[in-house]
Amino acid sequence: MTKVLISADMEGTCGVSSWIHVNAPEQSIGSITNQSEYERFRRHMTFEVNAAIEGALAGGADEVIVNDSHDGQRNILIEELHPDARYISGNDKPLGMVQGVDREGMGALMYTGYHARAGTPQAPLAHTWTTFLNDLRFDGESTGEFGLNAAIAGDFGVPVVFISGDEKAVAQTQAQLGKQVVGVAVKEGLASTTALHLSPSRARALIRDGAEAAIRNLSAATPYRITDPTRIELDFEHQSRADQCVLFTAVDRVGPRTIGFTVSSGLELCRMFRGVMKLAAIRLNP
């Protein structure tokens, strides 16, 4: 029996090139909000997830669970979701973007709508977790959400087998996790908020075919595991965020805006990362 988890983000969805496309009104950044644009692209997000579900089922998956992984994590239109899938929604999940990976029998993890890591040039809406984190490193290697989530999944013996998103997100994921990850680039980044897109129907067809191929080749996939010990470093955009993080005794100051800590497993990484990010999420202006 093959169970598949889809971690569904939104910034890497075909057609998305601006924050206005992915911010729900209650999740807006400053004055950047437009409900009609968000509603359009959450529908496209849902349809791309459905394409991945169809492909996974065609490839031999017995069960597919979708974890909404974008911002407030209640973006997918459940009434439009493929009827053979189940859906996890809601914020502040213990395993974050890969909630569900710990379920018994889970055998594969797929990423849809993923984006490149923070600081990547010509990558639409590139970031890592939030806009105030400038870099995340494992033993000196920069990574993004794709690496963080893969390390958590690796603790449960679950490999990443598929990613869809912009071409730089696909390339970065395959560079770190290996060519075992089937990649589907639905757009080419031209600038931080500009992209050259496929048509949505073409993007969905490629996602479906890629997801099917990924599951058919699942036996060749291996989980991504961090070694014990692994040094984690985070660079913030402001020193006040590092000030807060060193309140954790396990965290040390590496530089004016950089903190570090050491972990021995993906699950420990998950807990430490979520904890320091909550501390770092302070208001800089009273």
CSV table of C-alpha atoms in Angstrom, one decimal, residues 1-276:
chain,number,residue,atom,x,y,z
A,1,MET,CA,0.0,0.0,0.0
A,2,THR,CA,1.4,3.4,-1.0
A,3,LYS,CA,0.3,6.5,0.8
A,4,VAL,CA,1.3,9.9,-0.6
A,5,LEU,CA,1.4,13.3,1.1
A,6,ILE,CA,1.2,16.4,-1.1
A,7,SER,CA,2.6,19.6,0.6
A,8,ALA,CA,0.8,22.3,-1.4
A,9,ASP,CA,2.3,25.8,-1.4
A,10,MET,CA,1.0,28.7,-3.6
A,11,GLU,CA,3.8,31.0,-4.8
A,12,GLY,CA,5.0,28.4,-7.3
A,13,THR,CA,1.6,28.0,-8.9
A,14,CYS,CA,1.4,28.7,-12.7
A,15,GLY,CA,0.3,32.3,-13.3
A,16,VAL,CA,1.5,33.6,-9.9
A,17,SER,CA,4.1,36.4,-10.1
A,18,SER,CA,3.0,38.9,-7.4
A,19,TRP,CA,2.2,38.9,-3.7
A,20,ILE,CA,-1.2,40.2,-4.5
A,21,HIS,CA,-1.9,36.8,-6.1
A,22,VAL,CA,-1.3,34.9,-2.9
A,23,ASN,CA,-2.3,37.1,0.0
A,24,ALA,CA,-5.8,36.6,1.3
A,25,PRO,CA,-7.3,39.8,2.6
A,26,GLU,CA,-6.8,38.9,6.3
A,27,GLN,CA,-3.2,37.8,5.5
A,28,SER,CA,-2.3,40.9,3.5
A,29,ILE,CA,1.1,42.6,3.7
A,30,GLY,CA,0.6,46.3,4.4
A,31,SER,CA,-1.7,47.6,1.7
A,32,ILE,CA,-1.1,44.7,-0.7
A,33,THR,CA,-4.4,42.9,-1.0
A,34,ASN,CA,-6.9,42.2,-3.7
A,35,GLN,CA,-9.5,39.6,-2.9
A,36,SER,CA,-10.4,38.8,-6.5
A,37,GLU,CA,-6.8,38.1,-7.5
A,38,TYR,CA,-6.3,35.8,-4.5
A,39,GLU,CA,-9.6,34.0,-5.2
A,40,ARG,CA,-8.5,33.4,-8.8
A,41,PHE,CA,-5.1,31.9,-7.9
A,42,ARG,CA,-6.3,29.8,-5.0
A,43,ARG,CA,-8.5,28.1,-7.6
A,44,HIS,CA,-5.4,27.5,-9.8
A,45,MET,CA,-3.6,26.2,-6.8
A,46,THR,CA,-6.4,23.7,-6.2
A,47,PHE,CA,-6.4,22.6,-9.8
A,48,GLU,CA,-2.7,21.9,-9.7
A,49,VAL,CA,-3.1,19.9,-6.6
A,50,ASN,CA,-5.8,17.9,-8.3
A,51,ALA,CA,-3.5,17.2,-11.2
A,52,ALA,CA,-0.9,15.9,-8.8
A,53,ILE,CA,-3.5,13.7,-7.0
A,54,GLU,CA,-4.6,12.3,-10.4
A,55,GLY,CA,-1.1,11.5,-11.3
A,56,ALA,CA,-0.3,9.9,-7.9
A,57,LEU,CA,-3.4,7.7,-8.2
A,58,ALA,CA,-2.6,6.7,-11.7
A,59,GLY,CA,1.0,5.8,-10.6
A,60,GLY,CA,-0.3,3.4,-8.0
A,61,ALA,CA,-1.0,5.4,-4.9
A,62,ASP,CA,-3.7,3.9,-2.6
A,63,GLU,CA,-4.3,7.0,-0.6
A,64,VAL,CA,-3.4,10.7,-1.0
A,65,ILE,CA,-3.5,13.3,1.7
A,66,VAL,CA,-3.1,17.0,0.9
A,67,ASN,CA,-1.6,19.4,3.4
A,68,ASP,CA,-2.3,23.0,2.8
A,69,SER,CA,1.1,24.6,3.3
A,70,HIS,CA,0.6,28.3,2.2
A,71,ASP,CA,0.4,31.1,4.8
A,72,GLY,CA,-2.8,30.6,6.8
A,73,GLN,CA,-2.9,27.1,5.4
A,74,ARG,CA,-6.6,27.2,4.5
A,75,ASN,CA,-6.3,28.2,0.8
A,76,ILE,CA,-7.4,25.1,-1.2
A,77,LEU,CA,-11.0,25.1,-2.2
A,78,ILE,CA,-12.2,21.9,-0.6
A,79,GLU,CA,-15.4,21.8,-2.6
A,80,GLU,CA,-13.2,21.6,-5.7
A,81,LEU,CA,-10.7,19.1,-4.3
A,82,HIS,CA,-10.3,15.7,-6.0
A,83,PRO,CA,-12.9,13.4,-4.3
A,84,ASP,CA,-10.4,10.6,-3.7
A,85,ALA,CA,-8.1,12.8,-1.5
A,86,ARG,CA,-8.2,14.0,2.1
A,87,TYR,CA,-7.2,17.5,3.2
A,88,ILE,CA,-5.4,18.9,6.2
A,89,SER,CA,-6.0,22.6,6.8
A,90,GLY,CA,-5.3,25.0,9.6
A,91,ASN,CA,-2.3,26.9,10.9
A,92,ASP,CA,0.3,26.1,13.6
A,93,LYS,CA,0.5,22.4,12.8
A,94,PRO,CA,3.2,20.5,14.7
A,95,LEU,CA,4.9,19.4,11.5
A,96,GLY,CA,4.2,22.5,9.6
A,97,MET,CA,4.3,22.2,5.8
A,98,VAL,CA,4.6,18.4,6.0
A,99,GLN,CA,1.8,17.6,8.5
A,100,GLY,CA,0.7,14.1,7.8
A,101,VAL,CA,4.1,12.7,6.9
A,102,ASP,CA,4.1,10.8,10.3
A,103,ARG,CA,1.0,8.8,9.4
A,104,GLU,CA,1.5,5.1,9.4
A,105,GLY,CA,2.4,3.7,6.0
A,106,MET,CA,3.3,7.1,4.4
A,107,GLY,CA,5.6,6.4,1.5
A,108,ALA,CA,6.2,9.5,-0.6
A,109,LEU,CA,6.1,13.3,-0.3
A,110,MET,CA,5.3,15.6,-3.2
A,111,TYR,CA,5.6,19.4,-3.4
A,112,THR,CA,3.3,21.5,-5.5
A,113,GLY,CA,3.4,25.3,-6.0
A,114,TYR,CA,6.9,25.5,-4.4
A,115,HIS,CA,9.2,28.5,-4.8
A,116,ALA,CA,13.0,29.1,-4.7
A,117,ARG,CA,14.9,29.8,-1.5
A,118,ALA,CA,15.4,33.3,-0.1
A,119,GLY,CA,17.8,35.6,-2.0
A,120,THR,CA,17.5,33.7,-5.4
A,121,PRO,CA,17.8,36.2,-8.3
A,122,GLN,CA,15.1,36.1,-11.0
A,123,ALA,CA,12.9,33.8,-9.0
A,124,PRO,CA,9.3,34.9,-8.5
A,125,LEU,CA,8.4,35.5,-4.8
A,126,ALA,CA,11.5,33.7,-3.6
A,127,HIS,CA,11.7,33.4,0.2
A,128,THR,CA,12.2,30.9,3.0
A,129,TRP,CA,9.3,30.6,5.4
A,130,THR,CA,8.8,34.3,5.8
A,131,THR,CA,10.0,37.6,4.3
A,132,PHE,CA,12.4,38.5,7.2
A,133,LEU,CA,14.6,35.4,6.9
A,134,ASN,CA,17.5,36.1,4.5
A,135,ASP,CA,19.1,32.6,4.5
A,136,LEU,CA,18.8,29.2,6.1
A,137,ARG,CA,21.9,26.9,6.1
A,138,PHE,CA,22.5,23.2,6.9
A,139,ASP,CA,26.2,22.8,7.6
A,140,GLY,CA,26.9,25.9,5.5
A,141,GLU,CA,24.7,24.8,2.6
A,142,SER,CA,21.9,27.3,1.8
A,143,THR,CA,18.5,25.7,1.5
A,144,GLY,CA,14.8,26.6,1.4
A,145,GLU,CA,11.5,25.2,2.5
A,146,PHE,CA,12.2,22.2,0.2
A,147,GLY,CA,15.2,21.2,2.2
A,148,LEU,CA,13.7,21.9,5.6
A,149,ASN,CA,10.6,19.8,4.8
A,150,ALA,CA,12.7,17.0,3.3
A,151,ALA,CA,14.7,16.8,6.5
A,152,ILE,CA,11.6,16.5,8.6
A,153,ALA,CA,10.1,13.8,6.3
A,154,GLY,CA,13.4,11.9,6.3
A,155,ASP,CA,13.0,11.3,10.0
A,156,PHE,CA,9.9,9.2,9.1
A,157,GLY,CA,11.6,7.5,6.2
A,158,VAL,CA,9.6,9.4,3.6
A,159,PRO,CA,11.4,10.5,0.4
A,160,VAL,CA,10.6,13.6,-1.6
A,161,VAL,CA,9.7,12.4,-5.1
A,162,PHE,CA,8.1,15.3,-7.0
A,163,ILE,CA,8.1,19.1,-7.1
A,164,SER,CA,6.3,21.6,-9.3
A,165,GLY,CA,7.0,25.4,-9.2
A,166,ASP,CA,9.3,27.8,-10.9
A,167,GLU,CA,12.3,26.5,-12.7
A,168,LYS,CA,14.8,27.7,-10.0
A,169,ALA,CA,12.8,26.0,-7.3
A,170,VAL,CA,12.9,22.8,-9.2
A,171,ALA,CA,16.7,23.1,-9.9
A,172,GLN,CA,17.5,23.9,-6.2
A,173,THR,CA,15.4,21.0,-5.0
A,174,GLN,CA,17.0,18.5,-7.3
A,175,ALA,CA,20.5,19.8,-6.6
A,176,GLN,CA,20.0,19.2,-2.8
A,177,LEU,CA,17.8,16.1,-2.8
A,178,GLY,CA,18.9,14.4,-6.0
A,179,LYS,CA,17.5,13.6,-9.5
A,180,GLN,CA,15.2,11.1,-7.9
A,181,VAL,CA,12.9,14.1,-7.5
A,182,VAL,CA,10.7,14.5,-10.6
A,183,GLY,CA,10.5,18.2,-11.4
A,184,VAL,CA,7.9,20.1,-13.4
A,185,ALA,CA,8.7,23.8,-14.0
A,186,VAL,CA,5.4,25.7,-14.7
A,187,LYS,CA,7.1,29.1,-15.2
A,188,GLU,CA,10.5,30.7,-15.8
A,189,GLY,CA,11.5,33.5,-13.5
A,190,LEU,CA,12.4,36.8,-15.1
A,191,ALA,CA,12.6,39.0,-11.9
A,192,SER,CA,11.4,38.9,-8.3
A,193,THR,CA,7.8,39.6,-9.4
A,194,THR,CA,7.9,38.6,-13.1
A,195,ALA,CA,7.6,35.3,-14.8
A,196,LEU,CA,7.1,33.6,-18.2
A,197,HIS,CA,4.3,31.1,-17.6
A,198,LEU,CA,3.0,28.0,-19.3
A,199,SER,CA,-0.8,27.9,-19.9
A,200,PRO,CA,-2.5,26.6,-16.8
A,201,SER,CA,-3.9,23.6,-18.7
A,202,ARG,CA,-0.4,22.7,-20.0
A,203,ALA,CA,1.0,23.1,-16.5
A,204,ARG,CA,-1.6,20.8,-15.0
A,205,ALA,CA,-1.0,18.1,-17.7
A,206,LEU,CA,2.7,18.1,-17.0
A,207,ILE,CA,2.1,18.0,-13.2
A,208,ARG,CA,-0.2,15.0,-13.7
A,209,ASP,CA,2.3,13.1,-15.8
A,210,GLY,CA,5.2,14.0,-13.5
A,211,ALA,CA,3.4,12.9,-10.4
A,212,GLU,CA,2.5,9.5,-12.0
A,213,ALA,CA,6.1,9.0,-13.1
A,214,ALA,CA,7.3,9.8,-9.6
A,215,ILE,CA,5.1,7.2,-8.0
A,216,ARG,CA,5.9,4.5,-10.6
A,217,ASN,CA,9.6,5.0,-9.8
A,218,LEU,CA,9.1,5.2,-6.0
A,219,SER,CA,11.3,2.2,-5.4
A,220,ALA,CA,14.3,4.1,-6.5
A,221,ALA,CA,13.7,7.0,-4.1
A,222,THR,CA,15.6,7.5,-0.8
A,223,PRO,CA,14.8,9.8,2.1
A,224,TYR,CA,16.9,12.9,2.7
A,225,ARG,CA,18.3,12.7,6.3
A,226,ILE,CA,20.4,15.2,8.1
A,227,THR,CA,23.5,13.9,9.9
A,228,ASP,CA,24.1,14.0,13.6
A,229,PRO,CA,25.2,16.7,14.4
A,230,THR,CA,24.1,19.2,11.9
A,231,ARG,CA,24.8,22.9,12.3
A,232,ILE,CA,21.9,25.2,11.5
A,233,GLU,CA,22.3,28.9,10.8
A,234,LEU,CA,19.7,31.6,10.1
A,235,ASP,CA,20.4,35.1,8.8
A,236,PHE,CA,17.7,37.7,9.5
A,237,GLU,CA,17.1,41.1,7.9
A,238,HIS,CA,17.3,42.9,11.3
A,239,GLN,CA,19.5,42.4,14.4
A,240,SER,CA,16.5,42.7,16.8
A,241,ARG,CA,15.3,39.3,15.6
A,242,ALA,CA,18.6,37.7,16.5
A,243,ASP,CA,18.4,39.4,19.9
A,244,GLN,CA,15.1,37.6,20.6
A,245,CYS,CA,16.3,34.2,19.4
A,246,VAL,CA,19.3,34.0,21.8
A,247,LEU,CA,16.8,33.8,24.6
A,248,PHE,CA,16.9,30.1,23.8
A,249,THR,CA,19.8,28.7,25.7
A,250,ALA,CA,20.5,26.3,22.8
A,251,VAL,CA,20.9,29.2,20.4
A,252,ASP,CA,24.1,31.2,20.0
A,253,ARG,CA,24.9,34.4,18.2
A,254,VAL,CA,27.0,33.9,15.1
A,255,GLY,CA,26.9,37.5,13.8
A,256,PRO,CA,25.0,40.7,14.1
A,257,ARG,CA,21.9,39.3,12.4
A,258,THR,CA,22.8,35.6,12.4
A,259,ILE,CA,22.0,32.8,14.9
A,260,GLY,CA,23.0,29.2,15.1
A,261,PHE,CA,22.2,25.9,16.8
A,262,THR,CA,22.9,22.2,16.4
A,263,VAL,CA,20.4,19.4,15.9
A,264,SER,CA,20.6,15.7,15.6
A,265,SER,CA,17.4,14.9,13.7
A,266,GLY,CA,14.9,16.4,11.3
A,267,LEU,CA,12.2,16.4,14.1
A,268,GLU,CA,14.5,18.4,16.4
A,269,LEU,CA,15.2,20.7,13.5
A,270,CYS,CA,11.5,21.2,13.0
A,271,ARG,CA,10.9,22.1,16.7
A,272,MET,CA,13.9,24.4,17.0
A,273,PHE,CA,13.3,26.2,13.7
A,274,ARG,CA,9.6,26.8,14.5
A,275,GLY,CA,10.6,28.0,18.0
A,276,VAL,CA,13.2,30.5,16.9
